[in-house]
Amino acid sequence: MSRVRRALRESTKFTDERAVANPEVAIKEQLAADSRHTEMRVEKAQEFIGGLVLPNEGPLVAPGLRLVPAAVARTLNLDTVADNPDDSLDDIVLDEPTTAPVAAVDGNIVATFVDGIRGQHIFDVLDSCLLAQLVANGKCDRESQPVAWTRYYGRVLEQVAWVVPAFDFFGIRSEAGRFSMSAALLKVISGIMTAGQIDLVSGAIEMMQGLPADDRRLQIFRHNSVEANAGNFQVDSVGESQNGMVSLKLCAFNFRTSENVTDVLWWRFSSQATLLQATRTTFVLNTHIYDRIRDAVSAKLGDRAQKFIAGLPDFSDEEGGGDR
């Protein structure tokens, strides 16, 4: 066992592990609780975050260049370039609702956000999900233990203001000789997402397929979703209700097959030689608590958000904003 993984086992503490049947009801119960309950949850979350030991992911790299802070680049008189000039996250205003859908790569997640979400909440979702991925990476092998990894991912999110219901994986089989992951993905997400959300996910995948092979966003997703003949990834859709309730529809997939896979989202798999599993559920964020722990999450991530999160081209020319 590695030193980092041993440290994670010793330092990561969990509380309140009761299964949640309905996350929206649970959120309403939390909001109705007295201030002492809220203070207790904030304190426990801060203690949890403070005790985390994240794996060392090495230097920040992108195809053909090394990422360094802008101030360092200026000090060393280095030329600076924009990683992705069409990164939709660059145009988000934190204190205002978005006027168009947004899509981003977040480690092994393709995340889509319908329009009308407060800008700050988009980054809250991306940051907290990245934190959960990194902690889960230190606890479980993402490819060989995908179910355990995803469950641990959910347990981490529970500690940082998310309400996470119990969920189970199910198998997916195709009667054809080969099947595309995009077709299997569509079948799974159609069981939980609205038509508008499905359109956004499809649009995000099409955008990724149209990116150059060395695009940093493709590299992020490839390196965090697939290793040789096994993979573990998510496709999420996030919305915000009129009363500010942020919900994440999670669709998680894992597979093992007989051939090495590169671009999993549009790969064609052998039906006989592939084991494919998926789960789908809805997480809800307690924004009242997350507002109090946001700085702790950001501090724990440090510069990792720059390495693992990148916005896809915007949807401004797409029709419709997705149903909430």
mmCIF file of C-alpha atoms in Angstrom:
data_model
loop_
_atom_site.group_PDB
_atom_site.id
_atom_site.type_symbol
_atom_site.label_atom_id
_atom_site.label_comp_id
_atom_site.label_asym_id
_atom_site.label_seq_id
_atom_site.Cartn_x
_atom_site.Cartn_y
_atom_site.Cartn_z
ATOM 1 C CA MET A 1 0.000 0.000 0.000
ATOM 2 C CA SER A 2 1.380 3.426 -0.984
ATOM 3 C CA ARG A 3 2.175 6.035 1.648
ATOM 4 C CA VAL A 4 -0.451 8.393 0.252
ATOM 5 C CA ARG A 5 -3.145 5.723 0.202
ATOM 6 C CA ARG A 6 -2.254 4.652 3.755
ATOM 7 C CA ALA A 7 -2.460 8.249 4.919
ATOM 8 C CA LEU A 8 -5.856 8.616 3.289
ATOM 9 C CA ARG A 9 -7.149 5.495 5.015
ATOM 10 C CA GLU A 10 -5.996 6.803 8.349
ATOM 11 C CA SER A 11 -7.146 10.409 7.952
ATOM 12 C CA THR A 12 -10.462 10.248 6.096
ATOM 13 C CA LYS A 13 -13.379 10.195 8.533
ATOM 14 C CA PHE A 14 -17.015 9.860 7.594
ATOM 15 C CA THR A 15 -20.160 10.792 9.463
ATOM 16 C CA ASP A 16 -23.914 10.291 8.973
ATOM 17 C CA GLU A 17 -23.772 7.268 6.658
ATOM 18 C CA ARG A 18 -27.514 6.585 6.611
ATOM 19 C CA ALA A 19 -28.871 5.894 3.135
ATOM 20 C CA VAL A 20 -30.910 8.748 1.638
ATOM 21 C CA ALA A 21 -34.000 7.806 -0.341
ATOM 22 C CA ASN A 22 -34.998 11.261 -1.601
ATOM 23 C CA PRO A 23 -32.235 13.899 -1.681
ATOM 24 C CA GLU A 24 -34.601 16.832 -2.246
ATOM 25 C CA VAL A 25 -36.633 15.904 0.835
ATOM 26 C CA ALA A 26 -33.390 15.498 2.792
ATOM 27 C CA ILE A 27 -32.246 18.979 1.733
ATOM 28 C CA LYS A 28 -35.532 20.500 2.880
ATOM 29 C CA GLU A 29 -35.132 18.765 6.223
ATOM 30 C CA GLN A 30 -31.599 20.115 6.550
ATOM 31 C CA LEU A 31 -32.720 23.652 5.733
ATOM 32 C CA ALA A 32 -35.542 23.405 8.254
ATOM 33 C CA ALA A 33 -33.143 22.318 11.020
ATOM 34 C CA ASP A 34 -32.062 24.865 13.620
ATOM 35 C CA SER A 35 -28.824 26.821 13.329
ATOM 36 C CA ARG A 36 -27.009 24.487 15.714
ATOM 37 C CA HIS A 37 -27.456 21.610 13.268
ATOM 38 C CA THR A 38 -26.098 23.735 10.416
ATOM 39 C CA GLU A 39 -23.116 24.850 12.468
ATOM 40 C CA MET A 40 -22.378 21.233 13.368
ATOM 41 C CA ARG A 41 -22.425 20.161 9.714
ATOM 42 C CA VAL A 42 -20.200 23.075 8.703
ATOM 43 C CA GLU A 43 -17.736 22.261 11.458
ATOM 44 C CA LYS A 44 -17.641 18.576 10.539
ATOM 45 C CA ALA A 45 -17.159 19.391 6.857
ATOM 46 C CA GLN A 46 -14.284 21.759 7.596
ATOM 47 C CA GLU A 47 -12.662 19.167 9.846
ATOM 48 C CA PHE A 48 -13.081 16.524 7.147
ATOM 49 C CA ILE A 49 -11.551 18.710 4.437
ATOM 50 C CA GLY A 50 -8.692 19.756 6.678
ATOM 51 C CA GLY A 51 -7.774 16.119 7.329
ATOM 52 C CA LEU A 52 -7.648 15.078 3.677
ATOM 53 C CA VAL A 53 -4.369 14.089 2.043
ATOM 54 C CA LEU A 54 -4.661 14.353 -1.732
ATOM 55 C CA PRO A 55 -2.487 12.260 -4.045
ATOM 56 C CA ASN A 56 0.414 14.085 -5.658
ATOM 57 C CA GLU A 57 -0.564 14.328 -9.308
ATOM 58 C CA GLY A 58 2.756 15.752 -10.506
ATOM 59 C CA PRO A 59 3.371 18.925 -12.519
ATOM 60 C CA LEU A 60 0.647 20.646 -14.475
ATOM 61 C CA VAL A 61 1.067 19.714 -18.114
ATOM 62 C CA ALA A 62 -0.749 20.338 -21.351
ATOM 63 C CA PRO A 63 0.119 19.177 -24.864
ATOM 64 C CA GLY A 64 3.311 20.971 -25.829
ATOM 65 C CA LEU A 65 3.564 23.270 -22.831
ATOM 66 C CA ARG A 66 3.949 23.423 -19.070
ATOM 67 C CA LEU A 67 1.476 25.421 -17.024
ATOM 68 C CA VAL A 68 2.917 27.912 -14.557
ATOM 69 C CA PRO A 69 1.241 30.714 -12.620
ATOM 70 C CA ALA A 70 0.935 33.946 -14.612
ATOM 71 C CA ALA A 71 2.973 35.870 -12.049
ATOM 72 C CA VAL A 72 5.862 33.403 -12.387
ATOM 73 C CA ALA A 73 5.679 33.631 -16.171
ATOM 74 C CA ARG A 74 5.940 37.412 -16.010
ATOM 75 C CA THR A 75 8.870 37.236 -13.577
ATOM 76 C CA LEU A 76 10.754 34.872 -15.907
ATOM 77 C CA ASN A 77 9.780 36.876 -19.022
ATOM 78 C CA LEU A 78 8.057 33.819 -20.480
ATOM 79 C CA ASP A 79 5.579 34.060 -23.308
ATOM 80 C CA THR A 80 2.084 33.089 -22.209
ATOM 81 C CA VAL A 81 -0.591 31.428 -24.275
ATOM 82 C CA ALA A 82 -4.234 30.672 -23.597
ATOM 83 C CA ASP A 83 -4.804 26.970 -23.026
ATOM 84 C CA ASN A 84 -8.251 27.007 -24.614
ATOM 85 C CA PRO A 85 -9.344 30.370 -26.038
ATOM 86 C CA ASP A 86 -12.883 28.965 -26.401
ATOM 87 C CA ASP A 87 -13.133 27.837 -22.748
ATOM 88 C CA SER A 88 -16.713 28.675 -21.761
ATOM 89 C CA LEU A 89 -15.798 28.877 -18.067
ATOM 90 C CA ASP A 90 -13.786 32.045 -18.708
ATOM 91 C CA ASP A 91 -16.937 34.063 -19.415
ATOM 92 C CA ILE A 92 -18.969 33.030 -16.365
ATOM 93 C CA VAL A 93 -19.971 35.816 -13.975
ATOM 94 C CA LEU A 94 -20.012 34.436 -10.437
ATOM 95 C CA ASP A 95 -22.910 36.436 -9.031
ATOM 96 C CA GLU A 96 -25.244 36.171 -11.995
ATOM 97 C CA PRO A 97 -27.233 33.310 -13.538
ATOM 98 C CA THR A 98 -25.901 31.995 -16.810
ATOM 99 C CA THR A 99 -27.786 32.901 -19.963
ATOM 100 C CA ALA A 100 -26.653 29.864 -21.952
ATOM 101 C CA PRO A 101 -25.792 26.242 -21.187
ATOM 102 C CA VAL A 102 -22.241 25.387 -20.168
ATOM 103 C CA ALA A 103 -20.219 22.194 -20.563
ATOM 104 C CA ALA A 104 -16.890 21.249 -19.026
ATOM 105 C CA VAL A 105 -14.474 18.403 -18.514
ATOM 106 C CA ASP A 106 -13.789 17.718 -14.831
ATOM 107 C CA GLY A 107 -11.345 14.828 -14.475
ATOM 108 C CA ASN A 108 -13.319 11.770 -15.569
ATOM 109 C CA ILE A 109 -16.592 13.726 -15.836
ATOM 110 C CA VAL A 110 -18.288 15.363 -18.790
ATOM 111 C CA ALA A 111 -20.413 17.919 -16.939
ATOM 112 C CA THR A 112 -23.223 19.910 -18.527
ATOM 113 C CA PHE A 113 -25.094 22.800 -16.936
ATOM 114 C CA VAL A 114 -28.430 24.130 -18.139
ATOM 115 C CA ASP A 115 -28.811 27.889 -18.400
ATOM 116 C CA GLY A 116 -29.975 29.904 -15.396
ATOM 117 C CA ILE A 117 -27.473 28.497 -12.883
ATOM 118 C CA ARG A 118 -25.694 31.029 -10.704
ATOM 119 C CA GLY A 119 -22.104 31.199 -11.913
ATOM 120 C CA GLN A 120 -20.597 30.485 -8.510
ATOM 121 C CA HIS A 121 -22.619 27.285 -8.245
ATOM 122 C CA ILE A 122 -21.072 25.950 -11.467
ATOM 123 C CA PHE A 123 -17.602 26.220 -9.950
ATOM 124 C CA ASP A 124 -18.867 24.809 -6.642
ATOM 125 C CA VAL A 125 -20.060 21.679 -8.455
ATOM 126 C CA LEU A 126 -16.860 21.302 -10.476
ATOM 127 C CA ASP A 127 -14.556 21.857 -7.489
ATOM 128 C CA SER A 128 -16.383 19.572 -5.066
ATOM 129 C CA CYS A 129 -16.649 16.782 -7.655
ATOM 130 C CA LEU A 130 -12.938 17.088 -8.413
ATOM 131 C CA LEU A 131 -12.108 16.901 -4.719
ATOM 132 C CA ALA A 132 -14.191 13.727 -4.399
ATOM 133 C CA GLN A 133 -12.434 12.179 -7.415
ATOM 134 C CA LEU A 134 -8.973 12.862 -6.050
ATOM 135 C CA VAL A 135 -9.818 11.436 -2.622
ATOM 136 C CA ALA A 136 -11.421 8.355 -4.215
ATOM 137 C CA ASN A 137 -8.298 7.895 -6.367
ATOM 138 C CA GLY A 138 -6.273 7.509 -3.186
ATOM 139 C CA LYS A 139 -8.686 4.954 -1.719
ATOM 140 C CA CYS A 140 -9.619 2.700 -4.623
ATOM 141 C CA ASP A 141 -8.205 1.814 -8.005
ATOM 142 C CA ARG A 142 -10.432 3.648 -10.446
ATOM 143 C CA GLU A 143 -10.310 0.996 -13.180
ATOM 144 C CA SER A 144 -10.061 -2.303 -11.275
ATOM 145 C CA GLN A 145 -12.451 -1.257 -8.458
ATOM 146 C CA PRO A 146 -14.904 1.033 -10.255
ATOM 147 C CA VAL A 147 -17.967 0.307 -8.124
ATOM 148 C CA ALA A 148 -16.078 0.782 -4.867
ATOM 149 C CA TRP A 149 -14.458 3.911 -6.319
ATOM 150 C CA THR A 150 -17.823 5.459 -7.241
ATOM 151 C CA ARG A 151 -19.346 4.645 -3.856
ATOM 152 C CA TYR A 152 -16.384 6.251 -2.130
ATOM 153 C CA TYR A 153 -16.697 9.248 -4.434
ATOM 154 C CA GLY A 154 -20.279 9.635 -3.253
ATOM 155 C CA ARG A 155 -19.293 9.299 0.394
ATOM 156 C CA VAL A 156 -16.791 12.126 0.016
ATOM 157 C CA LEU A 157 -19.432 14.370 -1.548
ATOM 158 C CA GLU A 158 -21.689 13.638 1.425
ATOM 159 C CA GLN A 159 -19.089 15.211 3.663
ATOM 160 C CA VAL A 160 -18.875 18.432 1.633
ATOM 161 C CA ALA A 161 -22.547 19.481 1.650
ATOM 162 C CA TRP A 162 -24.047 17.119 -0.944
ATOM 163 C CA VAL A 163 -27.033 14.883 -0.236
ATOM 164 C CA VAL A 164 -26.291 11.524 -1.862
ATOM 165 C CA PRO A 165 -28.906 8.758 -2.105
ATOM 166 C CA ALA A 166 -28.113 5.060 -2.146
ATOM 167 C CA PHE A 167 -27.388 3.767 -5.655
ATOM 168 C CA ASP A 168 -26.641 0.456 -7.356
ATOM 169 C CA PHE A 169 -24.968 -0.496 -10.618
ATOM 170 C CA PHE A 170 -26.678 -2.524 -13.329
ATOM 171 C CA GLY A 171 -25.299 -4.348 -16.353
ATOM 172 C CA ILE A 172 -25.805 -3.236 -19.954
ATOM 173 C CA ARG A 173 -25.720 -5.698 -22.828
ATOM 174 C CA SER A 174 -26.101 -5.329 -26.585
ATOM 175 C CA GLU A 175 -27.475 -7.985 -28.918
ATOM 176 C CA ALA A 176 -25.398 -6.608 -31.792
ATOM 177 C CA GLY A 177 -21.867 -7.793 -32.452
ATOM 178 C CA ARG A 178 -20.499 -4.354 -31.619
ATOM 179 C CA PHE A 179 -22.004 -1.331 -29.896
ATOM 180 C CA SER A 180 -21.000 2.295 -29.515
ATOM 181 C CA MET A 181 -20.557 3.755 -26.050
ATOM 182 C CA SER A 182 -22.557 6.788 -27.143
ATOM 183 C CA ALA A 183 -25.591 4.567 -27.827
ATOM 184 C CA ALA A 184 -25.274 2.822 -24.453
ATOM 185 C CA LEU A 185 -24.817 6.185 -22.764
ATOM 186 C CA LEU A 186 -27.948 7.580 -24.391
ATOM 187 C CA LYS A 187 -29.968 4.613 -23.155
ATOM 188 C CA VAL A 188 -28.827 5.214 -19.578
ATOM 189 C CA ILE A 189 -29.211 8.991 -19.427
ATOM 190 C CA SER A 190 -32.669 8.857 -21.014
ATOM 191 C CA GLY A 191 -33.874 7.173 -17.838
ATOM 192 C CA ILE A 192 -33.107 10.227 -15.670
ATOM 193 C CA MET A 193 -32.521 13.333 -17.819
ATOM 194 C CA THR A 194 -35.015 15.518 -19.646
ATOM 195 C CA ALA A 195 -34.995 15.836 -23.415
ATOM 196 C CA GLY A 196 -33.245 19.197 -23.135
ATOM 197 C CA GLN A 197 -30.560 17.799 -20.853
ATOM 198 C CA ILE A 198 -30.004 14.862 -23.199
ATOM 199 C CA ASP A 199 -29.523 17.320 -26.073
ATOM 200 C CA LEU A 200 -26.893 19.194 -24.045
ATOM 201 C CA VAL A 201 -25.004 15.997 -23.227
ATOM 202 C CA SER A 202 -25.120 14.936 -26.888
ATOM 203 C CA GLY A 203 -23.885 18.378 -27.913
ATOM 204 C CA ALA A 204 -21.008 18.255 -25.439
ATOM 205 C CA ILE A 205 -19.902 14.850 -26.700
ATOM 206 C CA GLU A 206 -20.093 16.043 -30.300
ATOM 207 C CA MET A 207 -17.959 19.054 -29.351
ATOM 208 C CA MET A 208 -15.357 16.786 -27.771
ATOM 209 C CA GLN A 209 -15.305 14.539 -30.816
ATOM 210 C CA GLY A 210 -14.633 17.569 -32.999
ATOM 211 C CA LEU A 211 -11.656 18.799 -30.947
ATOM 212 C CA PRO A 212 -8.081 18.264 -32.196
ATOM 213 C CA ALA A 213 -6.517 15.045 -30.941
ATOM 214 C CA ASP A 214 -4.030 16.942 -28.767
ATOM 215 C CA ASP A 215 -6.600 19.311 -27.238
ATOM 216 C CA ARG A 216 -6.011 19.650 -23.498
ATOM 217 C CA ARG A 217 -9.664 18.925 -22.676
ATOM 218 C CA LEU A 218 -9.558 15.615 -24.503
ATOM 219 C CA GLN A 219 -6.293 14.804 -22.758
ATOM 220 C CA ILE A 220 -7.801 15.500 -19.330
ATOM 221 C CA PHE A 221 -10.745 13.206 -19.973
ATOM 222 C CA ARG A 222 -8.685 10.443 -21.612
ATOM 223 C CA HIS A 223 -6.114 10.293 -18.835
ATOM 224 C CA ASN A 224 -8.753 10.186 -16.106
ATOM 225 C CA SER A 225 -11.384 7.916 -17.641
ATOM 226 C CA VAL A 226 -9.527 5.073 -19.370
ATOM 227 C CA GLU A 227 -6.483 2.952 -18.739
ATOM 228 C CA ALA A 228 -5.764 0.379 -21.454
ATOM 229 C CA ASN A 229 -8.792 -1.955 -21.576
ATOM 230 C CA ALA A 230 -10.759 -0.642 -18.589
ATOM 231 C CA GLY A 231 -12.490 2.618 -17.802
ATOM 232 C CA ASN A 232 -14.578 4.585 -15.320
ATOM 233 C CA PHE A 233 -16.297 7.855 -16.224
ATOM 234 C CA GLN A 234 -19.366 9.987 -15.616
ATOM 235 C CA VAL A 235 -21.766 12.102 -17.644
ATOM 236 C CA ASP A 236 -23.603 14.606 -15.436
ATOM 237 C CA SER A 237 -26.297 17.224 -15.929
ATOM 238 C CA VAL A 238 -26.700 20.036 -13.418
ATOM 239 C CA GLY A 239 -29.638 22.364 -12.926
ATOM 240 C CA GLU A 240 -30.825 24.934 -10.430
ATOM 241 C CA SER A 241 -34.440 25.471 -9.403
ATOM 242 C CA GLN A 242 -36.046 28.875 -8.968
ATOM 243 C CA ASN A 243 -35.548 28.612 -5.213
ATOM 244 C CA GLY A 244 -31.819 27.967 -5.641
ATOM 245 C CA MET A 245 -31.731 24.176 -5.212
ATOM 246 C CA VAL A 246 -28.770 22.783 -7.164
ATOM 247 C CA SER A 247 -29.253 19.204 -8.373
ATOM 248 C CA LEU A 248 -26.838 16.946 -10.236
ATOM 249 C CA LYS A 249 -28.092 14.044 -12.304
ATOM 250 C CA LEU A 250 -25.226 11.576 -12.241
ATOM 251 C CA CYS A 251 -24.764 8.785 -14.766
ATOM 252 C CA ALA A 252 -21.643 6.752 -13.992
ATOM 253 C CA PHE A 253 -20.203 4.043 -16.241
ATOM 254 C CA ASN A 254 -17.448 1.484 -15.954
ATOM 255 C CA PHE A 255 -16.236 -1.157 -18.374
ATOM 256 C CA ARG A 256 -13.670 -3.836 -18.993
ATOM 257 C CA THR A 257 -13.002 -5.170 -22.472
ATOM 258 C CA SER A 258 -10.483 -7.177 -24.501
ATOM 259 C CA GLU A 259 -8.908 -4.320 -26.471
ATOM 260 C CA ASN A 260 -7.173 -1.092 -25.579
ATOM 261 C CA VAL A 261 -9.512 1.891 -25.701
ATOM 262 C CA THR A 262 -8.625 5.534 -26.327
ATOM 263 C CA ASP A 263 -11.645 7.762 -26.913
ATOM 264 C CA VAL A 264 -14.245 5.895 -24.904
ATOM 265 C CA LEU A 265 -17.233 8.108 -25.707
ATOM 266 C CA TRP A 266 -17.250 7.161 -29.410
ATOM 267 C CA TRP A 267 -15.475 3.811 -29.252
ATOM 268 C CA ARG A 268 -17.193 0.744 -30.729
ATOM 269 C CA PHE A 269 -16.949 -2.207 -28.346
ATOM 270 C CA SER A 270 -17.204 -5.932 -28.908
ATOM 271 C CA SER A 271 -20.406 -7.050 -27.181
ATOM 272 C CA GLN A 272 -19.031 -10.506 -26.376
ATOM 273 C CA ALA A 273 -15.767 -9.213 -24.927
ATOM 274 C CA THR A 274 -17.056 -6.244 -22.900
ATOM 275 C CA LEU A 275 -18.498 -5.956 -19.418
ATOM 276 C CA LEU A 276 -20.343 -2.635 -19.067
ATOM 277 C CA GLN A 277 -22.058 -1.355 -15.921
ATOM 278 C CA ALA A 278 -23.835 1.893 -15.111
ATOM 279 C CA THR A 279 -25.738 3.699 -12.401
ATOM 280 C CA ARG A 280 -27.886 6.818 -12.424
ATOM 281 C CA THR A 281 -29.135 8.946 -9.562
ATOM 282 C CA THR A 282 -29.597 12.536 -8.392
ATOM 283 C CA PHE A 283 -27.381 14.385 -5.908
ATOM 284 C CA VAL A 284 -28.482 17.695 -4.340
ATOM 285 C CA LEU A 285 -26.109 20.377 -3.008
ATOM 286 C CA ASN A 286 -26.811 22.187 0.267
ATOM 287 C CA THR A 287 -25.604 25.574 -0.920
ATOM 288 C CA HIS A 288 -26.090 27.134 2.529
ATOM 289 C CA ILE A 289 -23.426 24.826 3.949
ATOM 290 C CA TYR A 290 -21.186 24.882 0.882
ATOM 291 C CA ASP A 291 -21.037 28.693 1.041
ATOM 292 C CA ARG A 292 -19.281 28.239 4.393
ATOM 293 C CA ILE A 293 -16.766 25.612 3.237
ATOM 294 C CA ARG A 294 -16.042 26.841 -0.306
ATOM 295 C CA ASP A 295 -12.736 28.439 0.652
ATOM 296 C CA ALA A 296 -11.598 25.259 2.414
ATOM 297 C CA VAL A 297 -12.333 23.161 -0.684
ATOM 298 C CA SER A 298 -10.512 25.633 -2.942
ATOM 299 C CA ALA A 299 -7.508 25.748 -0.621
ATOM 300 C CA LYS A 300 -7.315 21.954 -0.469
ATOM 301 C CA LEU A 301 -7.438 21.658 -4.261
ATOM 302 C CA GLY A 302 -4.773 24.310 -4.731
ATOM 303 C CA ASP A 303 -3.750 24.447 -8.396
ATOM 304 C CA ARG A 304 -5.266 21.052 -9.198
ATOM 305 C CA ALA A 305 -8.417 22.722 -10.542
ATOM 306 C CA GLN A 306 -6.282 24.270 -13.299
ATOM 307 C CA LYS A 307 -5.043 20.834 -14.247
ATOM 308 C CA PHE A 308 -8.270 18.829 -14.188
ATOM 309 C CA ILE A 309 -11.060 21.283 -15.075
ATOM 310 C CA ALA A 310 -11.566 22.951 -18.456
ATOM 311 C CA GLY A 311 -14.619 24.389 -20.165
ATOM 312 C CA LEU A 312 -15.792 23.183 -23.558
ATOM 313 C CA PRO A 313 -16.750 25.650 -26.302
ATOM 314 C CA ASP A 314 -19.933 27.511 -25.416
ATOM 315 C CA PHE A 315 -23.430 26.553 -26.492
ATOM 316 C CA SER A 316 -24.391 30.100 -27.512
ATOM 317 C CA ASP A 317 -25.137 28.990 -31.043
ATOM 318 C CA GLU A 318 -27.049 25.918 -29.933
ATOM 319 C CA GLU A 319 -30.818 25.925 -29.894
ATOM 320 C CA GLY A 320 -32.489 25.747 -26.524
ATOM 321 C CA GLY A 321 -31.063 25.882 -23.043
ATOM 322 C CA GLY A 322 -32.117 22.537 -21.638
ATOM 323 C CA ASP A 323 -34.958 21.746 -19.268
ATOM 324 C CA ARG A 324 -34.386 22.106 -15.560
#
